Short mmCIF file of C-alpha atoms and ligand atoms in Angstrom, two decimals:
data_model
loop_
_atom_site.label_atom_id
_atom_site.label_comp_id
_atom_site.label_asym_id
_atom_site.label_seq_id
_atom_site.Cartn_x
_atom_site.Cartn_y
_atom_site.Cartn_z
CA MET A 44 -14.30 -9.71 26.02
CA THR A 45 -11.45 -9.90 28.89
CA GLU A 46 -10.57 -6.40 30.10
CA LEU A 47 -7.56 -6.89 32.43
CA ARG A 48 -5.97 -3.43 32.74
CA SER A 49 -6.89 -1.56 35.72
CA ALA A 50 -5.92 2.00 34.28
CA SER A 51 -6.93 2.85 30.91
CA VAL A 52 -4.40 2.83 28.01
CA PHE A 53 -6.14 5.90 26.70
CA PRO A 54 -5.51 9.23 27.74
CA ARG A 55 -7.73 12.13 29.10
CA SER A 56 -8.21 14.88 26.79
CA ASN A 57 -5.97 17.12 28.81
CA ASP A 58 -3.15 14.54 28.82
CA ILE A 59 -2.59 14.89 25.07
CA PRO A 60 0.39 16.95 24.17
CA GLU A 61 -0.85 20.31 22.82
CA ARG A 62 1.09 19.84 19.29
CA PHE A 63 -0.76 16.48 19.15
CA ARG A 64 -4.34 17.51 19.91
CA PHE A 65 -6.92 17.36 17.44
CA THR A 66 -9.07 20.23 18.46
CA THR A 67 -10.83 21.12 15.30
CA PRO A 68 -12.85 18.28 13.35
CA ARG A 69 -11.86 18.17 9.63
CA GLU A 70 -15.23 18.46 7.58
CA GLN A 71 -14.19 17.54 4.07
CA ARG A 72 -16.81 18.58 1.47
CA ALA A 73 -14.42 18.81 -1.48
CA TRP A 74 -13.94 16.31 -4.26
CA LEU A 75 -11.57 16.92 -7.11
CA CYS A 76 -13.20 16.50 -10.38
CA ASN A 77 -12.02 17.92 -13.83
CA GLY A 78 -9.44 20.29 -12.37
CA GLU A 79 -12.08 21.85 -9.92
CA LEU A 80 -12.58 21.38 -6.14
CA ARG A 81 -16.18 20.64 -6.14
CA ASP A 82 -18.38 21.32 -2.98
CA TRP A 83 -20.31 18.28 -1.93
CA HIS A 84 -23.71 18.99 -0.17
CA GLY A 85 -24.99 15.40 0.21
CA ALA A 86 -24.46 12.61 2.90
CA LEU A 87 -21.11 12.57 4.77
CA GLN A 88 -19.28 9.87 6.58
CA ASP A 89 -18.44 10.70 10.07
CA VAL A 90 -14.72 9.75 10.79
CA LEU A 91 -13.80 8.39 14.22
CA SER A 92 -10.21 7.87 15.45
CA PRO A 93 -9.09 4.59 16.79
CA VAL A 94 -7.62 6.79 19.66
CA CYS A 95 -10.00 6.95 22.12
CA ILE A 96 -10.42 9.68 25.03
CA ALA A 97 -10.78 8.04 28.48
CA THR A 98 -13.93 9.53 30.17
CA ASP A 99 -15.71 8.73 33.36
CA ALA A 100 -17.86 6.46 31.18
CA GLY A 101 -15.35 4.76 29.45
CA PRO A 102 -13.12 5.09 26.40
CA VAL A 103 -14.88 7.07 23.56
CA GLN A 104 -13.53 7.20 19.84
CA GLN A 105 -12.67 10.74 18.96
CA ARG A 106 -14.51 11.97 16.13
CA ILE A 107 -12.17 13.71 13.89
CA GLY A 108 -14.25 14.89 10.98
CA ALA A 109 -16.20 13.66 8.02
CA HIS A 110 -15.79 13.29 4.42
CA PRO A 111 -18.20 12.82 1.37
CA LEU A 112 -19.98 9.89 0.47
CA LEU A 113 -20.62 10.49 -3.29
CA GLY A 114 -23.20 9.00 -5.42
CA ALA A 115 -23.19 7.08 -8.76
CA ALA A 116 -23.64 10.32 -10.65
CA GLU A 117 -20.56 11.98 -9.20
CA ALA A 118 -18.72 8.65 -9.83
CA GLU A 119 -19.75 8.87 -13.56
CA GLU A 120 -18.49 12.63 -13.72
CA THR A 121 -15.16 11.59 -12.28
CA LEU A 122 -15.14 8.80 -15.01
CA ASP A 123 -16.09 11.39 -17.91
CA ALA A 124 -13.28 13.80 -16.68
CA ALA A 125 -10.70 11.06 -16.67
CA THR A 126 -11.92 9.91 -20.22
CA ARG A 127 -12.12 13.26 -21.64
CA ALA A 128 -8.37 14.15 -20.30
CA TRP A 129 -7.03 11.06 -21.93
CA ALA A 130 -9.13 11.75 -25.00
CA ASN A 131 -8.07 8.37 -26.84
CA GLY A 132 -4.72 9.30 -26.15
CA ARG A 133 -4.75 12.79 -27.70
CA GLY A 134 -5.08 14.61 -24.54
CA GLU A 135 -2.74 17.20 -23.19
CA TRP A 136 -1.33 14.77 -20.59
CA PRO A 137 -0.68 11.70 -22.60
CA THR A 138 0.88 13.61 -25.42
CA MET A 139 3.26 15.81 -23.19
CA THR A 140 6.81 15.40 -23.24
CA VAL A 141 8.39 13.16 -20.56
CA GLU A 142 10.06 16.19 -19.19
CA GLY A 143 6.94 18.16 -19.16
CA ARG A 144 5.30 15.61 -16.93
CA ILE A 145 8.18 15.48 -14.91
CA ARG A 146 8.20 18.98 -14.07
CA CYS A 147 4.38 18.59 -13.14
CA VAL A 148 5.13 15.65 -10.70
CA GLU A 149 8.10 17.95 -9.21
CA ARG A 150 5.62 20.76 -8.69
CA PHE A 151 3.20 18.64 -6.99
CA THR A 152 5.82 17.17 -4.52
CA ALA A 153 7.13 20.44 -3.71
CA LYS A 154 3.42 21.31 -2.55
CA MET A 155 2.94 18.09 -0.94
CA GLN A 156 6.23 18.40 1.41
CA GLU A 157 4.52 21.80 2.62
CA ARG A 158 1.68 19.75 3.95
CA ARG A 159 3.89 17.15 5.85
CA ASP A 160 3.15 18.06 9.38
CA GLU A 161 -0.73 18.09 8.61
CA ILE A 162 -0.60 14.69 6.83
CA VAL A 163 1.50 13.15 9.60
CA LYS A 164 -0.97 13.98 12.31
CA LEU A 165 -3.69 12.83 10.20
CA LEU A 166 -2.03 9.43 9.79
CA MET A 167 -1.67 9.25 13.61
CA TRP A 168 -5.26 10.08 14.17
CA GLU A 169 -6.88 8.65 11.40
CA ILE A 170 -5.24 5.14 11.28
CA GLY A 171 -3.45 5.11 14.77
CA LYS A 172 0.08 4.95 12.92
CA SER A 173 2.83 6.16 15.60
CA LEU A 174 4.41 9.54 15.05
CA ALA A 175 7.84 7.88 13.74
CA ASP A 176 5.94 5.55 11.35
CA ALA A 177 3.81 8.33 10.19
CA GLU A 178 6.85 10.41 9.37
CA LYS A 179 8.53 7.31 7.65
CA GLU A 180 5.63 6.66 5.71
CA PHE A 181 5.44 10.26 4.42
CA ASP A 182 9.25 10.64 3.84
CA ARG A 183 9.40 7.30 2.08
CA THR A 184 6.57 8.40 -0.30
CA VAL A 185 8.61 11.65 -1.30
CA VAL A 186 11.83 9.44 -1.90
CA TYR A 187 9.59 7.00 -3.89
CA ILE A 188 8.38 9.91 -6.09
CA ARG A 189 11.91 11.25 -6.80
CA ASP A 190 13.29 7.77 -7.25
CA THR A 191 10.38 7.26 -9.88
CA ILE A 192 11.42 10.48 -11.65
CA ASP A 193 15.02 9.32 -11.84
CA ALA A 194 13.79 5.83 -13.09
CA LEU A 195 11.60 7.55 -15.77
CA LYS A 196 14.61 9.72 -16.89
CA GLU A 197 16.86 6.56 -17.22
CA LEU A 198 14.19 4.80 -19.22
CA ASP A 199 13.38 7.72 -21.55
CA ARG A 200 17.39 8.07 -22.06
CA ILE A 201 17.36 4.36 -23.10
CA SER A 202 14.41 4.85 -25.48
CA SER A 203 15.97 8.06 -27.01
CA ARG A 204 17.56 6.08 -29.94
CA LEU A 205 16.39 4.31 -33.10
CA VAL A 206 17.18 0.94 -33.90
CA ILE A 207 17.80 -0.64 -37.22
CA GLU A 208 17.07 -4.40 -37.57
CA GLU A 209 16.66 -6.52 -40.73
CA GLY A 210 16.37 -3.21 -42.82
CA VAL A 211 13.70 -1.57 -40.57
CA ILE A 212 14.16 1.42 -38.57
CA GLY A 213 12.31 1.51 -35.07
CA GLN A 214 11.82 3.54 -32.16
CA ILE A 215 10.41 1.89 -29.08
CA ARG A 216 8.91 3.54 -26.19
CA ARG A 217 6.78 2.87 -23.39
CA ALA A 218 3.23 4.28 -24.12
CA PRO A 219 0.33 4.75 -21.39
CA LEU A 220 -2.79 2.59 -21.22
CA GLY A 221 -5.48 5.13 -20.57
CA VAL A 222 -7.85 5.65 -17.56
CA ALA A 223 -6.15 4.03 -14.27
CA LEU A 224 -8.45 3.58 -11.23
CA CYS A 225 -5.96 3.57 -8.18
CA MET A 226 -7.38 2.36 -4.79
CA GLY A 227 -4.89 1.88 -2.09
CA PRO A 228 -4.94 0.15 1.38
CA PHE A 229 -5.65 1.70 4.95
CA ASN A 230 -2.25 0.61 6.51
CA TYR A 231 -0.37 2.75 4.13
CA PRO A 232 -2.85 4.92 2.67
CA LEU A 233 -0.37 7.44 1.56
CA ASN A 234 2.56 5.31 0.65
CA GLU A 235 0.87 2.52 -0.95
CA THR A 236 -1.62 4.42 -2.94
CA PHE A 237 1.20 6.66 -4.36
CA THR A 238 3.34 3.73 -5.27
CA THR A 239 0.70 2.88 -7.86
CA LEU A 240 -0.91 6.37 -8.51
CA ILE A 241 2.69 8.28 -9.10
CA PRO A 242 4.06 5.80 -11.73
CA ALA A 243 0.62 5.52 -13.39
CA LEU A 244 0.22 9.35 -13.71
CA ILE A 245 3.73 10.22 -14.50
CA MET A 246 3.68 7.62 -17.28
CA GLY A 247 0.83 9.79 -19.01
CA ASN A 248 -2.29 7.70 -17.79
CA THR A 249 -5.20 9.71 -16.38
CA ILE A 250 -6.38 8.80 -12.95
CA ILE A 251 -9.52 8.33 -10.79
CA PHE A 252 -8.46 7.99 -7.24
CA LYS A 253 -10.41 6.52 -4.28
CA PRO A 254 -8.68 6.68 -0.96
CA PRO A 255 -9.20 3.72 1.37
CA LYS A 256 -12.18 3.43 3.72
CA LEU A 257 -9.89 4.36 6.67
CA GLY A 258 -7.42 7.12 5.44
CA VAL A 259 -9.40 9.47 3.33
CA LEU A 260 -8.93 12.89 5.34
CA LEU A 261 -5.36 12.80 5.15
CA HIS A 262 -5.33 12.93 1.21
CA GLU A 263 -7.37 16.29 1.65
CA PRO A 264 -4.49 18.57 2.07
CA LEU A 265 -3.24 17.31 -1.35
CA LEU A 266 -6.36 18.22 -3.43
CA GLU A 267 -5.09 21.63 -4.17
CA ALA A 268 -1.84 20.28 -5.12
CA PHE A 269 -3.19 17.87 -7.51
CA ARG A 270 -5.51 20.50 -8.99
CA ASP A 271 -2.75 23.12 -9.61
CA SER A 272 -0.12 20.68 -10.53
CA PHE A 273 -1.90 18.79 -13.46
CA PRO A 274 -4.03 19.57 -16.45
CA LYS A 275 -7.65 19.35 -15.65
CA GLY A 276 -9.18 16.06 -15.48
CA VAL A 277 -5.93 14.29 -15.21
CA VAL A 278 -6.49 13.49 -11.55
CA ASN A 279 -9.94 13.20 -10.13
CA THR A 280 -11.22 11.75 -6.66
CA VAL A 281 -14.15 9.67 -5.56
CA TYR A 282 -15.09 8.94 -2.09
CA GLY A 283 -17.85 6.72 -0.61
CA ASP A 284 -19.18 3.13 -0.62
CA GLY A 285 -17.48 1.04 -3.17
CA PRO A 286 -20.65 -0.65 -4.76
CA THR A 287 -22.24 2.71 -5.19
CA VAL A 288 -19.17 4.81 -6.64
CA ILE A 289 -16.74 2.05 -7.98
CA THR A 290 -19.21 -0.33 -9.51
CA PRO A 291 -20.43 1.85 -12.09
CA ILE A 292 -16.91 2.80 -12.86
CA MET A 293 -15.74 -0.67 -13.46
CA LYS A 294 -19.27 -1.52 -15.25
CA SER A 295 -18.50 1.15 -17.78
CA GLY A 296 -15.72 -0.84 -19.17
CA ARG A 297 -13.79 2.53 -19.45
CA VAL A 298 -11.21 1.76 -16.80
CA ASP A 299 -8.09 0.41 -18.58
CA VAL A 300 -5.82 -0.24 -15.64
CA LEU A 301 -7.05 -1.17 -12.25
CA ALA A 302 -4.34 -0.80 -9.39
CA PHE A 303 -5.81 -2.10 -6.06
CA ILE A 304 -4.14 -2.94 -2.85
CA GLY A 305 -6.53 -4.76 -0.52
CA SER A 306 -8.36 -7.94 -0.15
CA SER A 307 -8.47 -10.52 -2.97
CA ARG A 308 -12.45 -10.88 -2.42
CA VAL A 309 -12.66 -7.13 -3.46
CA GLY A 310 -10.00 -7.45 -6.15
CA ASP A 311 -11.96 -10.53 -7.87
CA ILE A 312 -15.27 -8.33 -7.63
CA LEU A 313 -13.81 -5.30 -9.11
CA LYS A 314 -12.20 -7.34 -11.85
CA SER A 315 -15.26 -9.15 -12.76
CA GLN A 316 -17.38 -6.09 -13.06
CA HIS A 317 -15.49 -5.10 -16.06
CA PRO A 318 -17.23 -6.04 -19.20
CA LYS A 319 -14.09 -6.59 -21.30
CA PRO A 320 -11.70 -8.23 -18.84
CA HIS A 321 -9.12 -8.68 -21.58
CA ARG A 322 -8.83 -4.90 -22.00
CA LEU A 323 -8.31 -4.54 -18.35
CA ARG A 324 -4.83 -4.49 -16.95
CA CYS A 325 -4.64 -5.29 -13.30
CA VAL A 326 -1.89 -4.31 -10.78
CA LEU A 327 -3.20 -6.17 -7.35
CA GLY A 328 -1.61 -6.19 -3.94
CA LEU A 329 -3.70 -8.71 -1.87
CA GLU A 330 -3.41 -10.63 1.33
CA ALA A 331 -0.53 -12.84 2.62
CA LYS A 332 0.19 -15.45 5.09
CA ASN A 333 4.25 -15.12 5.44
CA ALA A 334 5.66 -17.61 7.56
CA ALA A 335 8.80 -17.53 9.68
CA ILE A 336 10.79 -20.87 9.69
CA VAL A 337 12.98 -21.06 12.81
CA LEU A 338 15.40 -24.00 12.27
CA PRO A 339 17.23 -25.87 15.15
CA ASP A 340 20.39 -23.84 14.78
CA ALA A 341 19.19 -20.56 14.56
CA ASP A 342 20.48 -17.53 16.35
CA LEU A 343 17.56 -17.13 18.64
CA ASP A 344 17.91 -13.72 19.93
CA LEU A 345 18.12 -12.67 16.38
CA ALA A 346 15.20 -14.67 15.15
CA VAL A 347 13.14 -13.45 18.20
CA ARG A 348 14.08 -9.66 17.34
CA GLU A 349 12.97 -10.11 13.76
CA CYS A 350 9.93 -12.07 14.46
CA THR A 351 8.67 -9.57 16.83
CA SER A 352 9.25 -6.48 14.65
CA GLY A 353 8.24 -8.73 11.73
CA ALA A 354 5.06 -9.76 13.14
CA LEU A 355 3.98 -6.86 15.06
CA SER A 356 5.28 -3.24 13.41
CA TYR A 357 2.29 -1.24 13.19
CA ASN A 358 0.24 -3.92 15.25
CA GLY A 359 0.97 -6.32 12.48
CA GLN A 360 -1.31 -4.56 10.09
CA ARG A 361 1.17 -4.84 7.06
CA CYS A 362 0.60 -7.24 4.27
CA THR A 363 4.28 -8.26 4.46
CA ALA A 364 3.93 -9.11 8.16
CA ILE A 365 5.15 -12.48 9.46
CA LYS A 366 1.68 -14.20 10.08
CA MET A 367 2.73 -17.57 11.16
CA ILE A 368 5.71 -18.62 13.02
CA LEU A 369 7.01 -22.32 12.38
CA VAL A 370 9.62 -23.31 14.89
CA HIS A 371 11.56 -26.47 15.15
CA GLU A 372 10.39 -28.71 17.94
CA SER A 373 13.78 -29.10 19.57
CA ILE A 374 13.85 -25.22 20.30
CA ALA A 375 10.15 -24.27 20.49
CA PRO A 376 10.21 -23.92 24.33
CA THR A 377 13.11 -21.60 24.45
CA PHE A 378 11.92 -19.61 21.33
CA LEU A 379 8.68 -19.22 22.74
CA SER A 380 9.89 -18.10 26.17
CA LYS A 381 12.13 -15.41 24.54
CA PHE A 382 9.69 -14.45 21.85
CA CYS A 383 6.86 -13.89 24.51
CA GLU A 384 9.18 -11.85 26.53
CA SER A 385 9.90 -9.74 23.63
CA VAL A 386 6.35 -9.44 22.87
CA ASP A 387 5.32 -8.39 26.36
CA ALA A 388 8.13 -5.68 26.29
CA LEU A 389 6.43 -3.95 23.55
CA ARG A 390 5.42 -0.62 24.41
CA ASP A 391 1.68 0.33 24.05
CA GLY A 392 0.25 3.63 23.82
CA MET A 393 -1.04 6.61 21.94
CA PRO A 394 0.68 7.40 18.41
CA TRP A 395 2.39 10.58 19.78
CA GLU A 396 4.18 8.88 22.48
CA PRO A 397 7.91 8.57 22.27
CA GLY A 398 8.99 4.78 21.56
CA VAL A 399 5.44 3.44 21.28
CA GLN A 400 4.92 0.27 19.34
CA ILE A 401 1.69 -0.93 19.87
CA THR A 402 -1.34 1.54 19.04
CA PRO A 403 -5.02 1.46 18.71
CA LEU A 404 -6.79 -0.27 15.76
CA PRO A 405 -8.63 1.63 13.24
CA GLU A 406 -10.90 -1.04 11.59
CA GLU A 407 -14.28 -1.54 13.34
CA ASN A 408 -14.67 -4.17 15.79
CA LYS A 409 -11.24 -5.26 15.01
CA THR A 410 -10.33 -6.28 18.62
CA SER A 411 -13.46 -8.62 18.89
CA TRP A 412 -12.61 -9.81 15.45
CA MET A 413 -9.06 -10.85 16.58
CA ARG A 414 -10.64 -12.60 19.86
CA GLY A 415 -12.98 -14.44 17.66
CA LEU A 416 -9.66 -15.76 16.07
CA ILE A 417 -7.96 -16.44 19.29
CA ASP A 418 -11.02 -18.27 20.80
CA ASP A 419 -11.20 -20.42 17.46
CA ALA A 420 -7.58 -21.61 17.83
CA ILE A 421 -8.24 -22.17 21.76
CA ALA A 422 -11.19 -24.28 20.92
CA LYS A 423 -8.93 -26.25 18.67
CA GLY A 424 -6.29 -26.92 21.24
CA ALA A 425 -4.21 -23.77 21.33
CA LYS A 426 -3.54 -21.45 24.28
CA VAL A 427 -2.53 -17.71 24.82
CA VAL A 428 0.99 -18.29 26.04
CA ASN A 429 2.27 -14.71 26.92
CA ALA A 430 1.45 -12.93 30.11
CA ARG A 431 -0.11 -10.06 28.36
CA GLY A 432 -1.88 -11.62 25.75
CA ASN A 433 -5.21 -11.07 27.07
CA GLU A 434 -4.93 -7.33 27.83
CA THR A 435 -7.52 -5.35 25.71
CA GLU A 436 -9.48 -2.16 25.85
CA ALA A 437 -11.94 -0.79 23.28
CA THR A 438 -9.73 -0.31 20.16
CA TRP A 439 -6.44 -1.21 21.74
CA MET A 440 -4.95 -4.71 22.38
CA HIS A 441 -1.55 -5.97 23.65
CA PRO A 442 -0.35 -8.74 21.21
CA ALA A 443 -1.09 -12.11 21.75
CA VAL A 444 1.02 -15.05 21.09
CA VAL A 445 -1.05 -18.26 20.33
CA TYR A 446 0.44 -21.72 20.55
CA PRO A 447 0.32 -24.59 19.19
CA VAL A 448 -1.84 -23.39 16.26
CA GLY A 449 -2.82 -26.04 13.68
CA ALA A 450 -3.95 -25.68 9.97
CA ASP A 451 -7.35 -26.49 11.09
CA ALA A 452 -7.49 -23.26 13.05
CA ARG A 453 -8.60 -20.01 11.35
CA LEU A 454 -5.27 -18.48 12.48
CA GLY A 455 -3.38 -21.28 10.90
CA HIS A 456 -4.55 -20.35 7.51
CA GLU A 457 -6.26 -16.78 7.56
CA GLU A 458 -4.57 -13.81 7.35
CA GLN A 459 -5.13 -11.88 10.77
CA PHE A 460 -3.67 -8.51 9.78
CA GLY A 461 -3.47 -7.57 13.44
CA PRO A 462 -1.95 -8.14 16.75
CA VAL A 463 -2.04 -11.95 17.02
CA VAL A 464 1.05 -14.23 16.17
CA PRO A 465 0.24 -18.01 15.68
CA VAL A 466 2.87 -20.17 16.43
CA ALA A 467 3.36 -23.82 15.64
CA SER A 468 6.24 -26.40 15.97
CA PHE A 469 7.54 -28.95 13.27
CA GLY A 470 9.61 -31.97 13.78
CA ASP A 471 10.60 -32.24 9.74
CA VAL A 472 11.33 -29.36 7.74
CA ASP A 473 8.97 -30.78 5.23
CA GLU A 474 6.14 -29.89 7.50
CA ALA A 475 7.16 -26.19 7.14
CA LEU A 476 7.41 -26.48 3.42
CA ARG A 477 4.07 -28.10 3.14
CA PHE A 478 2.44 -25.09 5.06
CA VAL A 479 3.87 -22.57 2.59
CA ALA A 480 2.60 -24.79 -0.29
CA ASP A 481 -0.87 -25.44 1.02
CA SER A 482 -1.49 -21.90 1.81
CA SER A 483 -3.83 -19.66 -0.47
CA TYR A 484 -1.03 -17.01 -0.46
CA GLY A 485 2.42 -16.87 -1.70
CA GLN A 486 4.28 -13.71 -0.96
CA GLN A 487 7.39 -14.07 1.14
CA VAL A 488 8.87 -16.36 3.82
CA ALA A 489 11.53 -15.60 6.37
CA ILE A 490 14.19 -18.57 7.14
CA PHE A 491 16.15 -18.41 10.52
CA GLY A 492 19.11 -20.85 10.53
CA SER A 493 22.90 -20.85 10.30
CA ASP A 494 23.85 -23.85 8.49
CA PRO A 495 24.35 -22.71 4.73
CA ASP A 496 23.31 -26.17 3.31
CA ALA A 497 20.20 -26.32 5.41
CA ILE A 498 19.30 -22.69 4.21
CA ALA A 499 20.17 -23.59 0.58
CA ALA A 500 17.87 -26.55 0.85
CA LEU A 501 14.93 -24.35 1.83
CA VAL A 502 15.75 -21.57 -0.59
CA ASP A 503 15.28 -23.67 -3.61
CA PRO A 504 11.88 -24.82 -3.29
CA LEU A 505 10.55 -21.79 -1.49
CA VAL A 506 11.48 -19.38 -4.43
CA ASN A 507 9.04 -21.47 -6.36
CA GLN A 508 6.38 -20.93 -3.90
CA VAL A 509 6.89 -17.24 -2.80
CA CYS A 510 8.36 -14.29 -4.28
CA ARG A 511 11.02 -13.23 -1.58
CA VAL A 512 12.77 -15.55 0.93
CA ASN A 513 14.26 -13.61 3.50
CA VAL A 514 17.42 -15.03 5.34
CA ASN A 515 17.73 -14.23 8.94
CA SER A 516 15.76 -11.20 8.17
CA GLN A 517 12.05 -10.17 8.83
CA CYS A 518 9.61 -10.06 5.58
CA GLN A 519 9.42 -6.69 4.20
CA ARG A 520 8.79 -4.52 0.86
CA GLY A 521 11.59 -2.46 0.81
CA PRO A 522 13.97 -1.39 -0.57
CA ASP A 523 11.50 0.00 -2.98
CA THR A 524 13.91 -0.63 -5.97
CA PHE A 525 13.25 -4.44 -5.16
CA PRO A 526 10.40 -6.20 -6.92
CA PHE A 527 7.40 -6.47 -4.88
CA THR A 528 4.75 -9.21 -5.82
CA GLY A 529 3.29 -12.49 -4.80
CA ARG A 530 1.89 -15.70 -6.14
CA LYS A 531 -1.45 -17.27 -5.76
CA ASP A 532 -3.99 -14.94 -4.06
CA SER A 533 -1.23 -12.60 -2.74
CA ALA A 534 -0.79 -10.46 -6.05
CA GLU A 535 -0.99 -9.64 -9.69
CA GLY A 536 1.93 -7.89 -11.29
CA THR A 537 4.89 -6.65 -9.78
CA LEU A 538 5.84 -3.33 -8.47
CA SER A 539 8.97 -1.62 -7.40
CA VAL A 540 10.16 1.89 -8.67
CA THR A 541 11.16 0.42 -12.20
CA ASP A 542 8.79 -2.37 -12.64
CA ALA A 543 5.73 0.05 -11.90
CA LEU A 544 6.88 2.19 -14.81
CA ARG A 545 6.33 -0.88 -16.86
CA VAL A 546 2.98 -2.07 -15.59
CA PHE A 547 1.00 1.13 -16.10
CA THR A 548 2.46 1.02 -19.85
CA ILE A 549 2.56 -0.64 -23.15
CA ARG A 550 5.66 -0.82 -25.52
CA SER A 551 4.72 1.01 -28.62
CA LEU A 552 6.89 1.81 -31.57
CA VAL A 553 7.13 3.55 -34.80
CA ALA A 554 8.67 1.43 -37.56
CA ALA A 555 9.47 2.19 -41.20
CA LYS A 556 11.56 0.21 -43.93
CA ALA A 557 14.82 1.88 -44.19
CA THR A 558 14.35 3.31 -47.56
CA ASP A 559 15.75 6.70 -48.55
CA ALA A 560 12.42 8.35 -48.93
CA ASN A 561 11.56 6.95 -45.11
CA LYS A 562 15.04 8.00 -43.64
CA ALA A 563 14.38 11.59 -44.92
CA ILE A 564 10.99 11.76 -43.43
CA ILE A 565 12.43 10.50 -40.08
CA ARG A 566 15.28 12.79 -40.33
CA SER A 567 13.02 15.76 -40.80
CA ILE A 568 10.93 14.87 -37.85
CA LEU A 569 13.80 14.38 -35.55
CA ASN A 570 15.47 17.73 -36.82
CA GLU A 571 12.14 19.76 -36.60
CA ARG A 572 11.03 17.94 -33.36
CA SER A 573 7.59 17.68 -34.65
CA SER A 574 7.02 14.48 -32.79
CA LYS A 575 7.20 13.91 -29.07
CA PHE A 576 7.38 10.22 -29.52
CA LEU A 577 9.69 9.97 -32.57
CA SER A 578 12.38 11.81 -30.84
CA THR A 579 16.17 11.52 -29.77
CA ASP A 580 15.96 14.29 -27.34
CA PHE A 581 18.10 13.25 -24.39
CA ILE A 582 16.80 14.16 -20.96
CA LEU A 583 20.05 15.50 -19.00
O1 G3H B 188 1.29 -3.76 3.94
C1 G3H B 188 2.13 -3.92 3.04
C2 G3H B 188 3.31 -3.21 2.67
O2 G3H B 188 3.43 -3.16 1.35
C3 G3H B 188 4.29 -3.54 3.45
O3 G3H B 188 5.39 -2.69 3.31
O4 G3H B 188 7.05 -4.13 4.45
O5 G3H B 188 7.77 -1.80 3.85
O6 G3H B 188 6.04 -2.34 5.84
P1 G3H B 188 6.60 -2.88 4.34
#
């Protein structure tokens, strides 16, 4: 690989500000099962930070700890614990009042906030997220939990009434589904995991939670909070190799909901392992190849700004990142020159450095893999067009802009999930529409232009190809109250604060013919508050 920098981007240990040093590796042995923090005495997985320490022998990834590699027997125990806590819907948690479950989640959130600094530091060291982005991820997650609580209160208020239709009295509510297996991605290990775990939990499901392969240790500070905030067996954790710990759980047929954010390849394997597929509800967030379409009359400074941050925030490691830029041929040279200048001005460095934008990559051999994508595009006629596009060292690389990238190149259709931005030009806007239609993915697009008619002509076909069309704005998930989903191989199910409450539940109702005898029974149940479901109590 080309290594063009003369000085290392990585610090010597003494150069790291004291507050951010990782002096004591975190040796995690605990796993949470059936309300106990159990001690693991078996194999451990070493955790290497993407952050390297510069030494005389070159950069060395810092070891920051280790976590358990559980076996199939422990996976089985977590499944048993979650199944027992569900107890065919008769467990303490699924039958608890909504107010009771909200109180538990509030208790958990308060304990979680006490661990903010520790978790933020682990986000920086474990996945190389900048301090600002790590803080944002933590705070956004807390806001998401609060918004979820508010949305549930509202949902419960709406459901706290009886309806009478065609002589039938009914009360309709959303009821939990059972055991939920929640698996989040490494790029938002806290936030995206919690955007499924929290709604699944608060709606009364019991949880088996497997952190992503990268981003495990940052969850350890929360294990006690989980243990102390919820009845035993309601939240359980598994760690280790997917085929060892997840395959037996899926093959058992006892998982009712799979919430997985990761690759469609793994998502398909997990789904296919369940012996009763129609009983399994899936909520999947998968890959994307979001395109930016830059029209001839676009405000180029704005388009460059949005494309730079849209393609390269957190080094391009976002499912919503712009992963292909399609620019009209009449403005391609100007756009490219401004875009390259903007990309080359991005600040590289370590996660704690003020204003840093490009940081080391956590996935093993990621820089070589990215180089492979670039080399493939070069072999098919493209070039790295930004001056700093070949700068790389160990786990770090400055972003490369590659042009012109055709559909035959891997960069033209594969999700790169890293700091390489492919660009292609088009003469007729139909070519841009064809790119989106031919893609295996269908999450979002971003259109840049100023003519309302031209934008409208693109909006209408594109909303039927993707699930969010951004106008003069980068692609993104937020605000978290907006629906987040995708077509084709990009997603299954919709997440948002309110949608998530729906996907982890099913509508269930109590109905009775409106006879005098039935009315008397219902009145008595309501007056005596003898049912938690059949109830008109209103959360204030
Ligand atoms: O990795 C995918 C995330 O859902 C993206 O979220 O657009 O807020 O960065 P974001």
